[in-house]
mmCIF file of C-alpha atoms in Angstrom:
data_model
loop_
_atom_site.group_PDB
_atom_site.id
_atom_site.type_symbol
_atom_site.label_atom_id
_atom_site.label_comp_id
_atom_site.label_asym_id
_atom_site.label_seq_id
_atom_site.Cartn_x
_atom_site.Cartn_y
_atom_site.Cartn_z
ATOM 1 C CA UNK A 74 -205.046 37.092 7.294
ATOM 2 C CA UNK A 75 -202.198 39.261 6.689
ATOM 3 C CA UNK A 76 -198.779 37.669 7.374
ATOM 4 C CA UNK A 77 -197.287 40.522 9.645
ATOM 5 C CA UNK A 78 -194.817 39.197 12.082
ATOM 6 C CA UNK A 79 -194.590 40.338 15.679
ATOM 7 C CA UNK A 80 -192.452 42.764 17.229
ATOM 8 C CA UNK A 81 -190.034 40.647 19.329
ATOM 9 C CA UNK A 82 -187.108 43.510 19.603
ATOM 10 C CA UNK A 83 -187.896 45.632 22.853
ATOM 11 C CA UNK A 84 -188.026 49.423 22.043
ATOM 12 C CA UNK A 85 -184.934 51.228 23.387
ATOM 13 C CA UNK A 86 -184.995 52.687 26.870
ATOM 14 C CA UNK A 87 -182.965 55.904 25.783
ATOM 15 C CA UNK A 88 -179.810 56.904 23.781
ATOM 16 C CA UNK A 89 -176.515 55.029 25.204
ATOM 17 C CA UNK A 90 -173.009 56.229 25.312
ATOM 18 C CA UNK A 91 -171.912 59.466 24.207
ATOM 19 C CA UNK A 92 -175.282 59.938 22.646
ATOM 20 C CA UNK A 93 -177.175 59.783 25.742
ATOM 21 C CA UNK A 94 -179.048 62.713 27.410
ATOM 22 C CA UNK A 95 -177.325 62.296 30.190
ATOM 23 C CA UNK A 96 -173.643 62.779 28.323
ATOM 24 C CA UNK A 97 -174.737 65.699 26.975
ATOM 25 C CA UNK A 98 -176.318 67.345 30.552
ATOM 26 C CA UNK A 99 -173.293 66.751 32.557
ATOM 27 C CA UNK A 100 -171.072 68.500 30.024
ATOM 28 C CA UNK A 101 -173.065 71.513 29.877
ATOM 29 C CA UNK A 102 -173.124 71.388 34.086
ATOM 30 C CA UNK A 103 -169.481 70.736 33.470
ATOM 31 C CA UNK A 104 -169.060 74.043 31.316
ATOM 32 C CA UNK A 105 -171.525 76.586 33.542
ATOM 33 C CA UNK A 106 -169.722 75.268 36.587
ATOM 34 C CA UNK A 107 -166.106 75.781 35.767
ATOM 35 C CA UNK A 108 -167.177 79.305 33.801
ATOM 36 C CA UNK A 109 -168.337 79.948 37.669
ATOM 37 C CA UNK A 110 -165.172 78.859 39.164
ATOM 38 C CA UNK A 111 -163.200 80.626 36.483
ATOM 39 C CA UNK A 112 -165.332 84.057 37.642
ATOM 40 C CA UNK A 113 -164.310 83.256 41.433
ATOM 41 C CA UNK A 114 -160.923 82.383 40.441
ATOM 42 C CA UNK A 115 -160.278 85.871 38.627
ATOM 43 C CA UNK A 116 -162.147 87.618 41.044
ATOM 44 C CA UNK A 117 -159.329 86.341 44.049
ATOM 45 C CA UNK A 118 -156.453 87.218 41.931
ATOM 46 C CA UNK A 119 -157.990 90.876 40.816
ATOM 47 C CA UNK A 120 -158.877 91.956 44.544
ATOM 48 C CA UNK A 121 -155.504 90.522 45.726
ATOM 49 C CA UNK A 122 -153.954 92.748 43.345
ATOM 50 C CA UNK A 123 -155.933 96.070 44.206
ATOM 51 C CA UNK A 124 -155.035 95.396 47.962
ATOM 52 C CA UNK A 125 -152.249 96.935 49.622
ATOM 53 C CA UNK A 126 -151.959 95.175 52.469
ATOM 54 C CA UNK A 127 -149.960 91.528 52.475
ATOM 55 C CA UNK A 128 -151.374 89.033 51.025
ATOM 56 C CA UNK A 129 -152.746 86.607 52.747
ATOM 57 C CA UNK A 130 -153.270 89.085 55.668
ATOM 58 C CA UNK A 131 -152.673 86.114 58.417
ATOM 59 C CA UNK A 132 -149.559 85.444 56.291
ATOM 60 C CA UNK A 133 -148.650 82.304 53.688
ATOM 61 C CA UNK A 134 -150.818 79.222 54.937
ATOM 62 C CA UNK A 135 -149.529 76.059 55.295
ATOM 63 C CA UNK A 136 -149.301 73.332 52.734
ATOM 64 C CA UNK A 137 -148.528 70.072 54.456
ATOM 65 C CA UNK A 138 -152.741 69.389 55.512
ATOM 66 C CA UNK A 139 -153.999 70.937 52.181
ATOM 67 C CA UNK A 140 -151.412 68.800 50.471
ATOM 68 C CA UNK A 141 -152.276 65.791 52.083
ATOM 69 C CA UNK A 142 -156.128 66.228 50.956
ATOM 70 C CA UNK A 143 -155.347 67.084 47.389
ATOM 71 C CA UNK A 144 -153.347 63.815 47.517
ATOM 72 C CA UNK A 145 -156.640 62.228 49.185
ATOM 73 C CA UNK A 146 -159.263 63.389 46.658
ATOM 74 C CA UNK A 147 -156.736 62.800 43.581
ATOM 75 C CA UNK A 148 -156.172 59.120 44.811
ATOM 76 C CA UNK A 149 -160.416 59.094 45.046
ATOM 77 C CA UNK A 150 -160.288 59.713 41.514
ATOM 78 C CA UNK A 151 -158.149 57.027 40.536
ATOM 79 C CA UNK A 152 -160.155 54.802 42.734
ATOM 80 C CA UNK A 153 -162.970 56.034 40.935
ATOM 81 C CA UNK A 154 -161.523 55.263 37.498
ATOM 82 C CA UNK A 155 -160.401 51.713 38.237
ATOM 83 C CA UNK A 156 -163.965 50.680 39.773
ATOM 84 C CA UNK A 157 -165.134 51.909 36.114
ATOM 85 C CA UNK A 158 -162.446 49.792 34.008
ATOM 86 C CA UNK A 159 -163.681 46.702 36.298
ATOM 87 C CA UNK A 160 -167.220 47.307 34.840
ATOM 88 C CA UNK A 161 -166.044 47.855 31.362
ATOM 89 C CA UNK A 162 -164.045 44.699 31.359
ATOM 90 C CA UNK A 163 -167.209 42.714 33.259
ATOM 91 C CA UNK A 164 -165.384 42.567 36.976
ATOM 92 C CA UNK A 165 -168.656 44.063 38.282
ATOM 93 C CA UNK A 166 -168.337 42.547 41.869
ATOM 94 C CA UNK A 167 -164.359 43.890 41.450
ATOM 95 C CA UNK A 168 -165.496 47.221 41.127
ATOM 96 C CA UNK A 169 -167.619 48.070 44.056
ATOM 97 C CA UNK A 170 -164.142 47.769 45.835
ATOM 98 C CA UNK A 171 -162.841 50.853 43.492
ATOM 99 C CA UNK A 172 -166.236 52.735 44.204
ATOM 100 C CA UNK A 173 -166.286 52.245 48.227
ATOM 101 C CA UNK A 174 -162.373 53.668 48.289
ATOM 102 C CA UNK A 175 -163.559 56.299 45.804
ATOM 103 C CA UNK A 176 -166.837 57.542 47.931
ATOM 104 C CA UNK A 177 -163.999 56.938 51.729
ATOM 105 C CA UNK A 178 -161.871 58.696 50.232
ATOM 106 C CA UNK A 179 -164.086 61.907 48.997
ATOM 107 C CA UNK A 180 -165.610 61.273 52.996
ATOM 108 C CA UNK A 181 -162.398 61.837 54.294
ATOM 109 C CA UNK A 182 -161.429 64.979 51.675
ATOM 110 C CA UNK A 183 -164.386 66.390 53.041
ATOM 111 C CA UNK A 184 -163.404 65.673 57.025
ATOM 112 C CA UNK A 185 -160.228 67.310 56.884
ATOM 113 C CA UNK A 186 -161.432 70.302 55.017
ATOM 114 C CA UNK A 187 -164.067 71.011 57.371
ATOM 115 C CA UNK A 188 -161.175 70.585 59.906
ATOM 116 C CA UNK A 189 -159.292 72.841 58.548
ATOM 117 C CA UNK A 190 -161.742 75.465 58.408
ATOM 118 C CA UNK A 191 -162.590 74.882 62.016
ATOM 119 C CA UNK A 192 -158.588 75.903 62.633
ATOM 120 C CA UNK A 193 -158.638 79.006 60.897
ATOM 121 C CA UNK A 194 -157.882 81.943 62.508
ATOM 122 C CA UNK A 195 -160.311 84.235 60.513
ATOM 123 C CA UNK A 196 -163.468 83.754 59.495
ATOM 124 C CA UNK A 197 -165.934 84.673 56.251
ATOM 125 C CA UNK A 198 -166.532 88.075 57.790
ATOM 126 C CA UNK A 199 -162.872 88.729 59.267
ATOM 127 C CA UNK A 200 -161.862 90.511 55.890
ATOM 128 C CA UNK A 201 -161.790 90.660 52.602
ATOM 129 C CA UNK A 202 -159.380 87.526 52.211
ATOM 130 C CA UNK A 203 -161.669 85.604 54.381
ATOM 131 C CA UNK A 204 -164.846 85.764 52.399
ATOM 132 C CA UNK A 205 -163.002 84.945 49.300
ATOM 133 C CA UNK A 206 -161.302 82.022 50.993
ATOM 134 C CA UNK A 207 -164.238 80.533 52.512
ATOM 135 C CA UNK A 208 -166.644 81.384 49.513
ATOM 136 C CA UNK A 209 -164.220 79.244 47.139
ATOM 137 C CA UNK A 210 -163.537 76.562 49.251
ATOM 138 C CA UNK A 211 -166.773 76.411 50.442
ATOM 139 C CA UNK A 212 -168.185 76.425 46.746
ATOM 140 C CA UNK A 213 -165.930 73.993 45.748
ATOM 141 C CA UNK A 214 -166.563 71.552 49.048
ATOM 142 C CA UNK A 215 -170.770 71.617 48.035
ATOM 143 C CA UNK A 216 -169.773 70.265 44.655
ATOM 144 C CA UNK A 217 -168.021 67.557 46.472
ATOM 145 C CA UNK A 218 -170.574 66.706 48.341
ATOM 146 C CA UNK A 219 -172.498 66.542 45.856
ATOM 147 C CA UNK A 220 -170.083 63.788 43.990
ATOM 148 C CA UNK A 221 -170.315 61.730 46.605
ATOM 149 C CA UNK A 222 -174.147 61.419 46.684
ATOM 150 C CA UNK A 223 -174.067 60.580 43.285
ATOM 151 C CA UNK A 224 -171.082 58.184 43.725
ATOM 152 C CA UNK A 225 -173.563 56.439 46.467
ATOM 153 C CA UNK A 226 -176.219 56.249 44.204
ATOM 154 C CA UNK A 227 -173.690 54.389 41.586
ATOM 155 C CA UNK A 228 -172.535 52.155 44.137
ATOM 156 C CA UNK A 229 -176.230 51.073 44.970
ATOM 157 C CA UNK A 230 -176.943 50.772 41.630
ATOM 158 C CA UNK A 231 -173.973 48.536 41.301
ATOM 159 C CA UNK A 232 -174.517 46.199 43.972
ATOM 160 C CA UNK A 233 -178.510 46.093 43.062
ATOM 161 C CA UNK A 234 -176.731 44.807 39.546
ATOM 162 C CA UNK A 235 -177.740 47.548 37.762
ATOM 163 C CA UNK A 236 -174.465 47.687 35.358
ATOM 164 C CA UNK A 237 -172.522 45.371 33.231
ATOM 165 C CA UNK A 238 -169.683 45.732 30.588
ATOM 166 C CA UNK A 239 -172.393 46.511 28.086
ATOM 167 C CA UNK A 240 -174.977 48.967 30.326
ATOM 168 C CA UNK A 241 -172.636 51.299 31.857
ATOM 169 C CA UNK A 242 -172.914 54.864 30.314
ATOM 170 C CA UNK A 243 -174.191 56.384 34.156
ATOM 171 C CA UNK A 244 -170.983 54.887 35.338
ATOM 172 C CA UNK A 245 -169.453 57.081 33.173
ATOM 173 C CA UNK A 246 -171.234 60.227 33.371
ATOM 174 C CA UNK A 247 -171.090 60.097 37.432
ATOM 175 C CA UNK A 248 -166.810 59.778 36.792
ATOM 176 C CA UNK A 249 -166.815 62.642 34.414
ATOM 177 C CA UNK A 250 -168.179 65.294 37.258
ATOM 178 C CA UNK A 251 -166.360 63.370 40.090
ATOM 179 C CA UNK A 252 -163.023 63.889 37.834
ATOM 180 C CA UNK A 253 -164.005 67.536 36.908
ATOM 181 C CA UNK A 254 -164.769 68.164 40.706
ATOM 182 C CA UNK A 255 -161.036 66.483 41.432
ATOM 183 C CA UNK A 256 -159.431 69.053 38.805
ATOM 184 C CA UNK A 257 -161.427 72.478 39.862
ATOM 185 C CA UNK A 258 -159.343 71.474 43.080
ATOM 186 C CA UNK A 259 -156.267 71.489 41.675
ATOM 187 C CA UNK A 260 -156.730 74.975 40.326
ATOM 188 C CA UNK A 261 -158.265 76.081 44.144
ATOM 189 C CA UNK A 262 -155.342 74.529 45.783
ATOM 190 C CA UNK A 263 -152.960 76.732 43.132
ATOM 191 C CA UNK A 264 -154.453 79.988 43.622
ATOM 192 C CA UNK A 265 -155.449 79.680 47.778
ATOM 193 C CA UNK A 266 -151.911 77.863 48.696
ATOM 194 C CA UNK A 267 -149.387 78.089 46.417
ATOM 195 C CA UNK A 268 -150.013 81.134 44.618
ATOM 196 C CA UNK A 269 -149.178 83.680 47.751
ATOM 197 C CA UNK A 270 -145.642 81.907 48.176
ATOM 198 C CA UNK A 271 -144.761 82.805 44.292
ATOM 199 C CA UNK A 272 -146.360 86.477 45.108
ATOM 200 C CA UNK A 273 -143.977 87.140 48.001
ATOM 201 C CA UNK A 274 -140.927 85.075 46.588
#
């Protein structure tokens, strides 16, 4: 008989880290998605420059509500990143705390902009400022959503003890789009709300 010893080592489920699949798909979402936010983006500013009327047309909008939710979805983040460094330094149970303020916190980004938009005076077919706004924010608000059904997903994995300090690379991944979805904001929130004061000024 030959002397061939068994395979004991169990074959590797897929690539981990940085080297995963996964790493690699969300980056190339991350890239097509802000090229199509860049393409919105430059579309706003080039129409609002070929315009001759003011600009917005229902005058500057306000900052304080908009303010507060970039605040809110910022803070998400952050609550996102913590529940992450739990798992990485083996605080699993710790870090479903970070991911349930991360996923209320999105829940309640997502409240007030739909508030919001129910308090506008103008609509997606009132002019041309309207479509853009609501096409943006709109665009912006699906990604959100979005996030937060993959940052529900996470969470059940989590509590089903799916990760640990060693098996965490979808942890990861899920925090890289919820962070790139948390930027794109802040570069909505500078051309829809800040933007037309520094116009006029």
């Amino acid at each position: 008989m030959s002397g061939t010893a068994p395979v004991v080592t169990p074959l590797p489920v897929g690539s981990a880290g940085k080297l995963s699949g996964g790493w690699w798909g969300v980056i190339a979402l991350i890239v097509t998605e802000a090229s199509l936010f860049g393409y919105l983006l430059f579309t706003y500013f080039y129409l609002a420059a070929q315009t001759g009327q003011d600009w917005p047309p229902t005058g500057l909008p306000g900052l304080l509500i908009p303010g507060i939710n970039t605040i809110i979805l910022l803070a998400s983040s952050a609550a996102f990143w913590a529940g992450e460094r739990r798992i990485r330094q083996g605080g699993v149970r710790s870090s479903i705390f970070g991911f349930i303020a991360a996923i209320a916190l999105g829940s309640a980004f997502v409240a007030i902009q739909l508030l919001e938009w129910k308090n506008k005076t103008f609509s997606i077919n009132s002019d041309l400022y309207g479509s853009l706004y609501f096409t943006i924010t709109g665009f912006h608000l699906c990604h959100v959503i979005i996030g937060l059904g993959v940052l529900l997903l996470l969470l059940a994995w989590t509590m089903m003890g799916y990760f640990d300090h060693k098996r965490h690379v979808a942890i990861t991944i899920g925090g890289v789009y919820w962070h790139f979805v948390d930027v794109v904001w802040l570069f909505v929130f500078s051309a829809l709300y800040l933007s037309p004061y520094l116009q006029r000024g």
